[in-house]
Tab-separated table of C-alpha atoms and ligand atoms in Angstrom:
chain	number	residue	atom	x	y	z
C	1	MET	CA	102.745	157.797	75.653
C	2	SER	CA	105.383	157.953	77.502
C	3	ALA	CA	106.623	161.719	78.493
C	4	VAL	CA	110.523	161.767	80.091
C	5	THR	CA	112.242	159.192	78.657
C	6	ALA	CA	116.368	158.162	79.109
C	7	ARG	CA	116.600	155.313	76.925
C	8	ILE	CA	120.341	153.383	78.219
C	9	ASP	CA	122.090	151.690	75.157
C	10	THR	CA	123.773	149.066	77.216
C	11	ASP	CA	126.030	148.469	73.785
C	12	ALA	CA	127.417	151.726	74.576
C	13	LEU	CA	127.695	151.546	77.670
C	14	ARG	CA	129.973	148.128	76.326
C	15	HIS	CA	131.434	149.867	73.779
C	16	ASN	CA	132.519	152.346	76.704
C	17	LEU	CA	134.322	149.618	78.914
C	18	GLY	CA	136.287	147.615	75.710
C	19	GLN	CA	137.719	151.451	75.384
C	20	ILE	CA	138.644	150.993	78.490
C	21	ARG	CA	140.217	147.634	78.759
C	22	LYS	CA	141.480	148.827	74.905
C	23	ARG	CA	143.363	151.578	76.684
C	24	ALA	CA	144.223	150.112	80.384
C	25	PRO	CA	144.487	146.736	78.437
C	26	ALA	CA	146.579	144.696	81.412
C	27	SER	CA	144.363	146.833	84.584
C	28	LYS	CA	141.458	145.165	86.097
C	29	ILE	CA	138.198	147.491	86.197
C	30	MET	CA	136.948	148.451	88.674
C	31	ALA	CA	133.439	149.750	86.986
C	32	VAL	CA	132.067	152.972	89.170
C	33	ILE	CA	127.749	152.769	89.125
C	34	LYS	CA	127.796	154.740	91.689
C	35	ALA	CA	124.176	157.617	92.705
C	36	ASN	CA	122.044	154.986	90.695
C	37	ALA	CA	124.865	154.121	88.183
C	38	TYR	CA	125.751	158.336	87.483
C	39	GLY	CA	121.636	158.373	86.958
C	40	HIS	CA	121.113	155.362	84.101
C	41	GLY	CA	119.768	152.811	86.872
C	42	ILE	CA	122.349	150.717	88.735
C	43	VAL	CA	120.299	147.139	88.397
C	44	PRO	CA	119.839	147.122	84.228
C	45	ILE	CA	124.097	149.259	84.775
C	46	ALA	CA	125.139	146.147	87.202
C	47	GLN	CA	122.987	143.667	84.418
C	48	ALA	CA	124.873	144.857	81.436
C	49	LEU	CA	128.405	145.432	83.096
C	50	THR	CA	129.069	141.751	84.042
C	51	GLU	CA	132.829	142.222	81.443
C	52	ALA	CA	133.982	143.994	84.745
C	53	ASN	CA	136.009	142.674	87.657
C	54	SER	CA	134.562	144.123	89.810
C	55	LEU	CA	131.476	147.553	91.015
C	56	ALA	CA	131.920	149.897	93.020
C	57	VAL	CA	129.178	152.175	95.417
C	58	ALA	CA	129.452	154.474	97.622
C	59	ARG	CA	126.576	153.112	100.177
C	60	ILE	CA	126.012	150.101	101.810
C	61	GLU	CA	122.382	150.893	100.469
C	62	GLU	CA	123.102	150.920	96.876
C	63	ALA	CA	125.280	147.803	97.585
C	64	VAL	CA	122.398	145.678	98.979
C	65	GLN	CA	119.677	147.070	96.365
C	66	LEU	CA	122.656	145.153	94.194
C	67	ARG	CA	122.492	142.142	96.087
C	68	ASP	CA	119.292	141.632	96.479
C	69	ALA	CA	118.816	142.394	92.194
C	70	GLY	CA	120.577	139.157	92.138
C	71	ILE	CA	124.418	140.370	91.494
C	72	SER	CA	127.227	138.277	92.217
C	73	SER	CA	129.973	140.234	91.255
C	74	PRO	CA	132.682	141.726	93.958
C	75	ILE	CA	131.379	144.644	95.014
C	76	VAL	CA	133.801	147.148	97.221
C	77	LEU	CA	132.166	150.124	99.415
C	78	LEU	CA	134.277	153.512	97.862
C	79	GLU	CA	133.311	155.200	101.312
C	80	GLY	CA	134.031	151.746	103.209
C	81	VAL	CA	130.703	151.610	106.254
C	82	GLN	CA	130.441	153.715	109.039
C	83	SER	CA	128.618	151.118	111.598
C	84	PRO	CA	128.644	147.604	113.483
C	85	ASP	CA	125.387	146.855	111.780
C	86	GLU	CA	126.862	148.229	108.866
C	87	LEU	CA	129.659	146.054	109.151
C	88	THR	CA	126.949	142.695	110.120
C	89	LEU	CA	125.934	143.509	106.303
C	90	VAL	CA	128.853	143.495	104.652
C	91	ALA	CA	129.696	140.095	105.638
C	92	ARG	CA	126.170	139.086	104.239
C	93	HIS	CA	126.280	140.319	101.338
C	94	ARG	CA	130.263	139.704	100.463
C	95	LEU	CA	131.251	142.531	100.384
C	96	GLU	CA	135.141	145.008	99.717
C	97	MET	CA	135.350	147.493	101.472
C	98	VAL	CA	137.368	150.731	101.690
C	99	VAL	CA	139.523	151.208	104.876
C	100	HIS	CA	140.088	155.496	104.801
C	101	CYS	CA	140.004	156.626	108.893
C	102	GLN	CA	140.553	155.085	112.053
C	103	GLU	CA	137.758	154.966	113.221
C	104	GLN	CA	137.106	151.994	110.940
C	105	ILE	CA	139.660	150.310	112.082
C	106	THR	CA	139.090	150.410	115.386
C	107	MET	CA	135.788	149.469	114.768
C	108	LEU	CA	137.700	146.147	112.689
C	109	GLU	CA	139.389	145.305	115.577
C	110	GLN	CA	136.626	145.303	117.473
C	111	GLN	CA	134.347	143.016	115.895
C	112	GLY	CA	137.426	140.771	115.383
C	113	GLY	CA	138.658	141.120	111.776
C	114	ALA	CA	138.745	139.304	108.476
C	115	ILE	CA	135.249	139.114	107.446
C	116	ALA	CA	135.802	141.660	104.095
C	117	ASP	CA	138.196	142.345	101.726
C	118	LEU	CA	140.116	145.670	102.746
C	119	TRP	CA	141.344	148.224	100.358
C	120	LEU	CA	143.047	150.747	102.289
C	121	LYS	CA	142.848	154.691	101.197
C	122	LEU	CA	145.782	156.913	100.740
C	123	ASP	CA	145.369	160.220	101.066
C	124	ALA	CA	147.635	161.845	98.609
C	125	GLY	CA	146.209	165.316	98.372
C	126	MET	CA	142.170	165.745	98.092
C	127	ASN	CA	141.979	166.308	101.740
C	128	ARG	CA	138.977	164.170	101.528
C	129	LEU	CA	139.475	160.197	102.319
C	130	GLY	CA	142.341	158.825	103.132
C	131	PHE	CA	145.613	157.896	105.562
C	132	VAL	CA	148.633	160.960	104.666
C	133	PRO	CA	150.727	158.979	104.162
C	134	GLY	CA	152.585	159.675	107.501
C	135	GLU	CA	149.751	157.472	108.510
C	136	PHE	CA	149.950	155.035	106.231
C	137	LEU	CA	152.371	152.493	106.841
C	138	GLU	CA	150.877	152.141	110.547
C	139	ALA	CA	147.063	151.592	108.862
C	140	HIS	CA	148.552	149.082	106.733
C	141	ARG	CA	150.175	147.268	109.377
C	142	ARG	CA	146.857	147.017	111.705
C	143	LEU	CA	145.013	146.451	108.296
C	144	VAL	CA	147.230	142.958	107.774
C	145	LYS	CA	145.695	141.333	111.233
C	146	LEU	CA	142.143	142.479	109.701
C	147	SER	CA	142.660	140.726	106.768
C	148	PRO	CA	141.225	137.798	105.553
C	149	ALA	CA	144.075	134.970	105.495
C	150	GLY	CA	146.395	135.283	102.825
C	151	ARG	CA	144.676	138.029	101.169
C	152	SER	CA	147.021	141.747	100.901
C	153	PRO	CA	144.983	144.514	101.440
C	154	GLY	CA	144.066	146.865	98.599
C	155	LEU	CA	146.063	150.038	98.346
C	156	MET	CA	144.365	152.282	96.464
C	157	SER	CA	144.063	156.716	96.350
C	158	HIS	CA	142.357	159.041	94.155
C	159	PHE	CA	143.032	162.425	92.305
C	160	SER	CA	141.733	165.536	92.895
C	161	SER	CA	142.727	167.525	89.217
C	162	ALA	CA	143.525	164.533	86.340
C	163	ASP	CA	139.906	166.449	84.270
C	164	HIS	CA	142.793	169.402	83.661
C	165	ALA	CA	144.805	168.713	81.342
C	166	GLN	CA	148.309	168.746	82.332
C	167	SER	CA	148.065	169.379	85.526
C	168	GLU	CA	150.451	169.348	87.632
C	169	THR	CA	149.048	167.923	90.621
C	170	SER	CA	148.030	164.298	89.300
C	171	GLY	CA	151.664	163.713	88.419
C	172	ILE	CA	152.797	164.886	92.379
C	173	GLN	CA	149.604	163.071	93.666
C	174	LEU	CA	150.858	159.637	91.407
C	175	LYS	CA	154.275	159.875	92.789
C	176	ILE	CA	153.647	159.936	96.254
C	177	PHE	CA	151.323	157.178	95.944
C	178	LEU	CA	153.724	155.049	94.637
C	179	GLU	CA	156.326	156.921	96.752
C	180	THR	CA	154.204	155.627	100.062
C	181	THR	CA	153.121	151.918	98.688
C	182	ALA	CA	156.413	150.792	97.556
C	183	GLY	CA	157.671	147.682	98.526
C	184	LEU	CA	153.667	146.414	99.949
C	185	PRO	CA	152.225	143.762	98.923
C	186	GLY	CA	148.823	144.103	97.371
C	187	GLU	CA	147.587	145.228	94.675
C	188	ARG	CA	146.740	149.387	93.503
C	189	SER	CA	143.758	151.218	92.555
C	190	LEU	CA	144.321	155.075	91.799
C	191	ALA	CA	143.088	156.723	87.941
C	192	ASN	CA	138.791	157.622	87.863
C	193	SER	CA	138.464	158.155	83.699
C	194	ALA	CA	140.967	161.334	83.565
C	195	GLY	CA	143.073	158.843	84.716
C	196	ILE	CA	142.711	156.445	82.612
C	197	LEU	CA	142.448	158.263	79.189
C	198	ASP	CA	145.059	160.746	80.426
C	199	ILE	CA	147.795	159.396	82.983
C	200	PRO	CA	148.777	155.785	81.598
C	201	ALA	CA	151.372	155.428	84.241
C	202	SER	CA	148.362	156.071	86.546
C	203	HIS	CA	146.342	152.232	85.653
C	204	LEU	CA	148.250	150.531	87.710
C	205	ASP	CA	146.398	147.184	88.816
C	206	TRP	CA	143.012	148.475	88.905
C	207	VAL	CA	141.034	151.268	86.828
C	208	ARG	CA	138.416	152.581	87.979
C	209	PRO	CA	136.427	154.420	85.857
C	210	GLY	CA	132.627	156.525	86.466
C	211	LEU	CA	132.054	158.629	83.731
C	212	SER	CA	134.212	157.283	81.109
C	213	LEU	CA	131.952	154.278	80.877
C	214	TYR	CA	128.589	155.923	80.391
C	215	GLY	CA	129.583	157.785	76.937
C	216	VAL	CA	130.401	161.071	78.531
C	217	SER	CA	133.748	163.090	78.535
C	218	PRO	CA	136.014	164.251	81.910
C	219	LEU	CA	138.415	165.979	79.711
C	220	ALA	CA	137.945	169.795	79.343
C	221	GLY	CA	138.427	169.893	75.710
C	222	LYS	CA	137.375	166.528	74.092
C	223	SER	CA	134.806	165.749	72.963
C	224	ALA	CA	133.241	161.748	74.194
C	225	GLN	CA	133.341	161.570	69.532
C	226	ASP	CA	136.820	162.738	70.034
C	227	LEU	CA	137.800	159.328	72.284
C	228	ASN	CA	135.467	156.937	71.328
C	229	LEU	CA	132.911	157.133	72.907
C	230	ARG	CA	129.774	156.669	73.054
C	231	PRO	CA	126.740	158.734	75.145
C	232	ALA	CA	125.016	155.346	77.159
C	233	MET	CA	122.012	158.185	78.002
C	234	ARG	CA	119.709	159.551	75.241
C	235	PHE	CA	117.107	161.951	77.353
C	236	SER	CA	114.001	162.435	75.162
C	237	THR	CA	110.561	163.679	75.651
C	238	TRP	CA	107.737	165.380	73.498
C	239	LEU	CA	105.490	168.302	72.495
C	240	VAL	CA	102.703	169.329	74.300
C	241	ALA	CA	101.499	172.197	72.258
C	242	THR	CA	102.364	174.540	70.362
C	243	ARG	CA	101.416	178.328	69.607
C	244	ASN	CA	102.224	181.146	67.141
C	245	LEU	CA	103.775	184.240	68.354
C	246	ALA	CA	104.106	187.808	66.727
C	247	THR	CA	107.803	189.884	68.005
C	248	GLY	CA	107.492	190.888	71.152
C	249	ASP	CA	106.134	188.633	72.674
C	250	THR	CA	107.467	186.906	75.832
C	251	ALA	CA	107.708	183.280	76.712
C	252	GLY	CA	107.246	181.503	80.633
C	253	TYR	CA	108.109	183.518	83.954
C	254	GLY	CA	109.161	186.309	84.550
C	255	CYS	CA	108.968	186.979	80.560
C	256	ARG	CA	112.484	186.686	80.563
C	257	TRP	CA	112.355	185.192	76.371
C	258	ARG	CA	110.870	187.853	74.237
C	259	ALA	CA	109.883	186.574	70.352
C	260	ASP	CA	112.235	189.208	67.869
C	261	ARG	CA	110.218	188.362	65.109
C	262	PRO	CA	107.223	186.120	64.412
C	263	THR	CA	108.051	182.260	65.304
C	264	ARG	CA	106.880	179.112	66.363
C	265	LEU	CA	106.609	177.434	70.246
C	266	GLY	CA	106.809	174.455	70.741
C	267	ILE	CA	105.971	173.709	74.590
C	268	ALA	CA	108.018	170.625	76.068
C	269	ALA	CA	107.133	167.678	78.872
C	270	CYS	CA	110.040	168.350	80.889
C	271	GLY	CA	111.541	171.164	83.924
C	272	TYR	CA	113.682	170.477	85.920
C	273	GLY	CA	111.443	168.165	87.803
C	274	ASP	CA	112.505	165.150	85.750
C	275	GLY	CA	116.687	166.721	85.592
C	276	TYR	CA	116.515	169.587	83.713
C	277	PRO	CA	118.388	172.516	85.045
C	278	TRP	CA	116.548	174.970	85.556
C	279	ALA	CA	119.892	177.133	85.327
C	280	LEU	CA	119.981	177.007	81.347
C	281	PRO	CA	119.946	180.534	79.397
C	282	ASP	CA	117.523	181.533	76.712
C	283	GLY	CA	119.255	179.841	73.273
C	284	ALA	CA	120.827	176.582	75.334
C	285	PRO	CA	120.558	174.020	71.938
C	286	LEU	CA	117.360	171.436	71.342
C	287	ARG	CA	116.642	168.684	68.792
C	288	VAL	CA	112.500	168.352	67.351
C	289	GLU	CA	112.806	165.724	65.116
C	290	GLY	CA	116.212	166.356	64.170
C	291	ALA	CA	116.215	169.450	63.502
C	292	PRO	CA	118.023	172.378	66.385
C	293	ALA	CA	115.997	174.377	67.889
C	294	CYS	CA	116.531	176.325	71.196
C	295	LEU	CA	114.907	177.058	74.550
C	296	ALA	CA	112.878	179.973	75.263
C	297	GLY	CA	112.819	181.172	78.622
C	298	ALA	CA	113.259	179.783	82.271
C	299	VAL	CA	112.724	175.915	82.520
C	300	SER	CA	109.569	175.127	84.911
C	301	MET	CA	109.374	172.232	86.186
C	302	ASP	CA	107.649	169.860	84.455
C	303	MET	CA	107.228	172.090	81.103
C	304	ILE	CA	109.792	174.069	78.443
C	305	ALA	CA	109.263	176.462	75.557
C	306	ILE	CA	111.245	175.962	72.644
C	307	ASP	CA	111.316	178.335	70.077
C	308	LEU	CA	110.828	176.422	66.688
C	309	GLY	CA	111.308	179.301	64.453
C	310	ALA	CA	108.851	180.779	61.623
C	311	ASP	CA	108.955	177.389	59.038
C	312	SER	CA	108.002	174.532	61.125
C	313	GLU	CA	106.243	172.692	60.783
C	314	ALA	CA	107.029	170.621	64.833
C	315	GLN	CA	103.330	169.792	65.760
C	316	VAL	CA	102.367	167.700	69.191
C	317	GLY	CA	104.090	164.726	69.384
C	318	ASP	CA	106.868	165.364	67.827
C	319	GLU	CA	110.688	164.345	69.769
C	320	VAL	CA	112.206	166.770	71.349
C	321	LEU	CA	115.727	165.750	72.449
C	322	LEU	CA	117.408	167.358	75.395
C	323	TRP	CA	121.145	165.328	75.035
C	324	GLY	CA	122.979	162.466	74.547
C	325	GLU	CA	123.931	162.112	70.756
C	326	ALA	CA	127.348	163.242	69.507
C	327	GLY	CA	125.779	166.342	67.891
C	328	LEU	CA	124.075	167.098	71.515
C	329	PRO	CA	126.148	165.977	74.100
C	330	VAL	CA	125.188	166.387	78.268
C	331	GLU	CA	128.621	167.559	78.608
C	332	ASP	CA	127.162	171.026	76.469
C	333	ILE	CA	124.265	171.310	77.790
C	334	ALA	CA	126.517	171.355	80.928
C	335	ALA	CA	128.556	173.916	80.684
C	336	ALA	CA	125.991	175.912	78.764
C	337	ALA	CA	124.124	175.353	82.247
C	338	GLY	CA	127.611	176.391	84.267
C	339	THR	CA	127.529	173.234	86.266
C	340	ILE	CA	129.122	169.284	85.272
C	341	SER	CA	128.177	166.789	83.648
C	342	TYR	CA	128.151	163.962	86.378
C	343	GLU	CA	125.590	166.379	88.019
C	344	LEU	CA	123.101	166.060	85.087
C	345	LEU	CA	123.240	162.507	84.913
C	346	CYS	CA	122.972	162.162	88.518
C	347	ARG	CA	119.048	164.862	88.930
C	348	VAL	CA	117.764	162.302	85.905
C	349	SER	CA	114.548	162.240	88.892
C	350	GLN	CA	113.096	159.376	89.390
C	351	ARG	CA	110.182	159.621	87.645
C	352	VAL	CA	112.316	159.483	84.366
C	353	GLU	CA	111.577	156.897	82.292
C	354	ARG	CA	114.164	154.933	81.844
C	355	GLU	CA	114.040	153.033	78.776
C	356	ILE	CA	116.891	149.646	78.325
C	357	VAL	CA	117.854	148.802	75.008
P	401	LIG	C1	133.261	158.380	91.418
P	401	LIG	C2	135.094	158.404	91.397
P	401	LIG	C3	135.412	157.350	90.116
P	401	LIG	C4	135.739	157.886	89.017
P	401	LIG	O1	135.494	158.615	88.664
P	401	LIG	P1	134.753	158.970	87.590
P	401	LIG	O2	136.012	159.938	87.766
P	401	LIG	O3	133.165	159.172	87.380
P	401	LIG	O4	135.455	158.277	86.653
P	401	LIG	C5	136.529	156.379	90.660
P	401	LIG	N1	136.971	156.501	92.318
P	401	LIG	C6	136.113	156.748	93.080
P	401	LIG	C7	137.061	156.614	94.673
P	401	LIG	C8	134.913	157.599	92.950
P	401	LIG	O5	134.393	158.699	93.870
């Protein structure tokens, strides 16, 4: 019997890709699979996303891993490269790269240029990566000389607040991006998942979905179901022990939880060592063989305790759903733990078995 499993539903992934295409029918799709495809497993996810127009990762190691696995799709390095050695890998593995700072342009000029398709990044207000509007045209002029013949550098930026409904900031950043790139040749890309779902004017030539591909809502107040997205990860484990408790009995480290009535407690094989968040409070929702149940006490490294209720007939070996169905989405677990779905997905640890279906 295996313990903790992240079952990855590639049909759901393709369904979500189809939904994104419907939302942005005139745009090409750069599927974002950084951070081990948001914890889903980078190689199988890349293999399932052959319908995407390109793939995007944050680090060159991720791109090399994809090429070594035989993935031949275009791959974009969202942070570009940091050294001449990495530039050699870009050429060898036919990668595209984002150029976001002077140091990168200088590096490209020093090695002679024209080794890869380039994307020039504008900082439209997030103040993370990219050239500010006043430096953008000069950077563009230099990049044009470094691009393969006949290939204009792509033009991209990133929203800081697209996930907040009615954010004025996104409108301002879209305007800055369009004004700064006006009249330049080259394809434009701005929208992440929230932009795709909430700001049609930001779709442009390429959209860059991450979270929505995995069937998770990026928008506060809208569920994945509302958006017609299906969760691609089902995170589950098993009961490894049960016991009956009397009123006043406690469970787990620090005796945080105390039974307020006689009840049955289940111990499940899953803890923060698997990526189930320690920050969850008592009462956080779970499902045992489909029946609602509650977390009881602090999450341990390898185990959790579950209040099953006095009448429960749950047994060792029963399935415990941690998140990943419409009634128990990762969005709710993240909210209960005081974090975001992105972090919980990325934190699903190495030892969790990814079962690809
Ligand atoms: C991570 C990332 C995305 C995808 O964002 P989601 O909110 O997950 O859709 C898009 N563009 C860039 C530059 C990113 O770093």
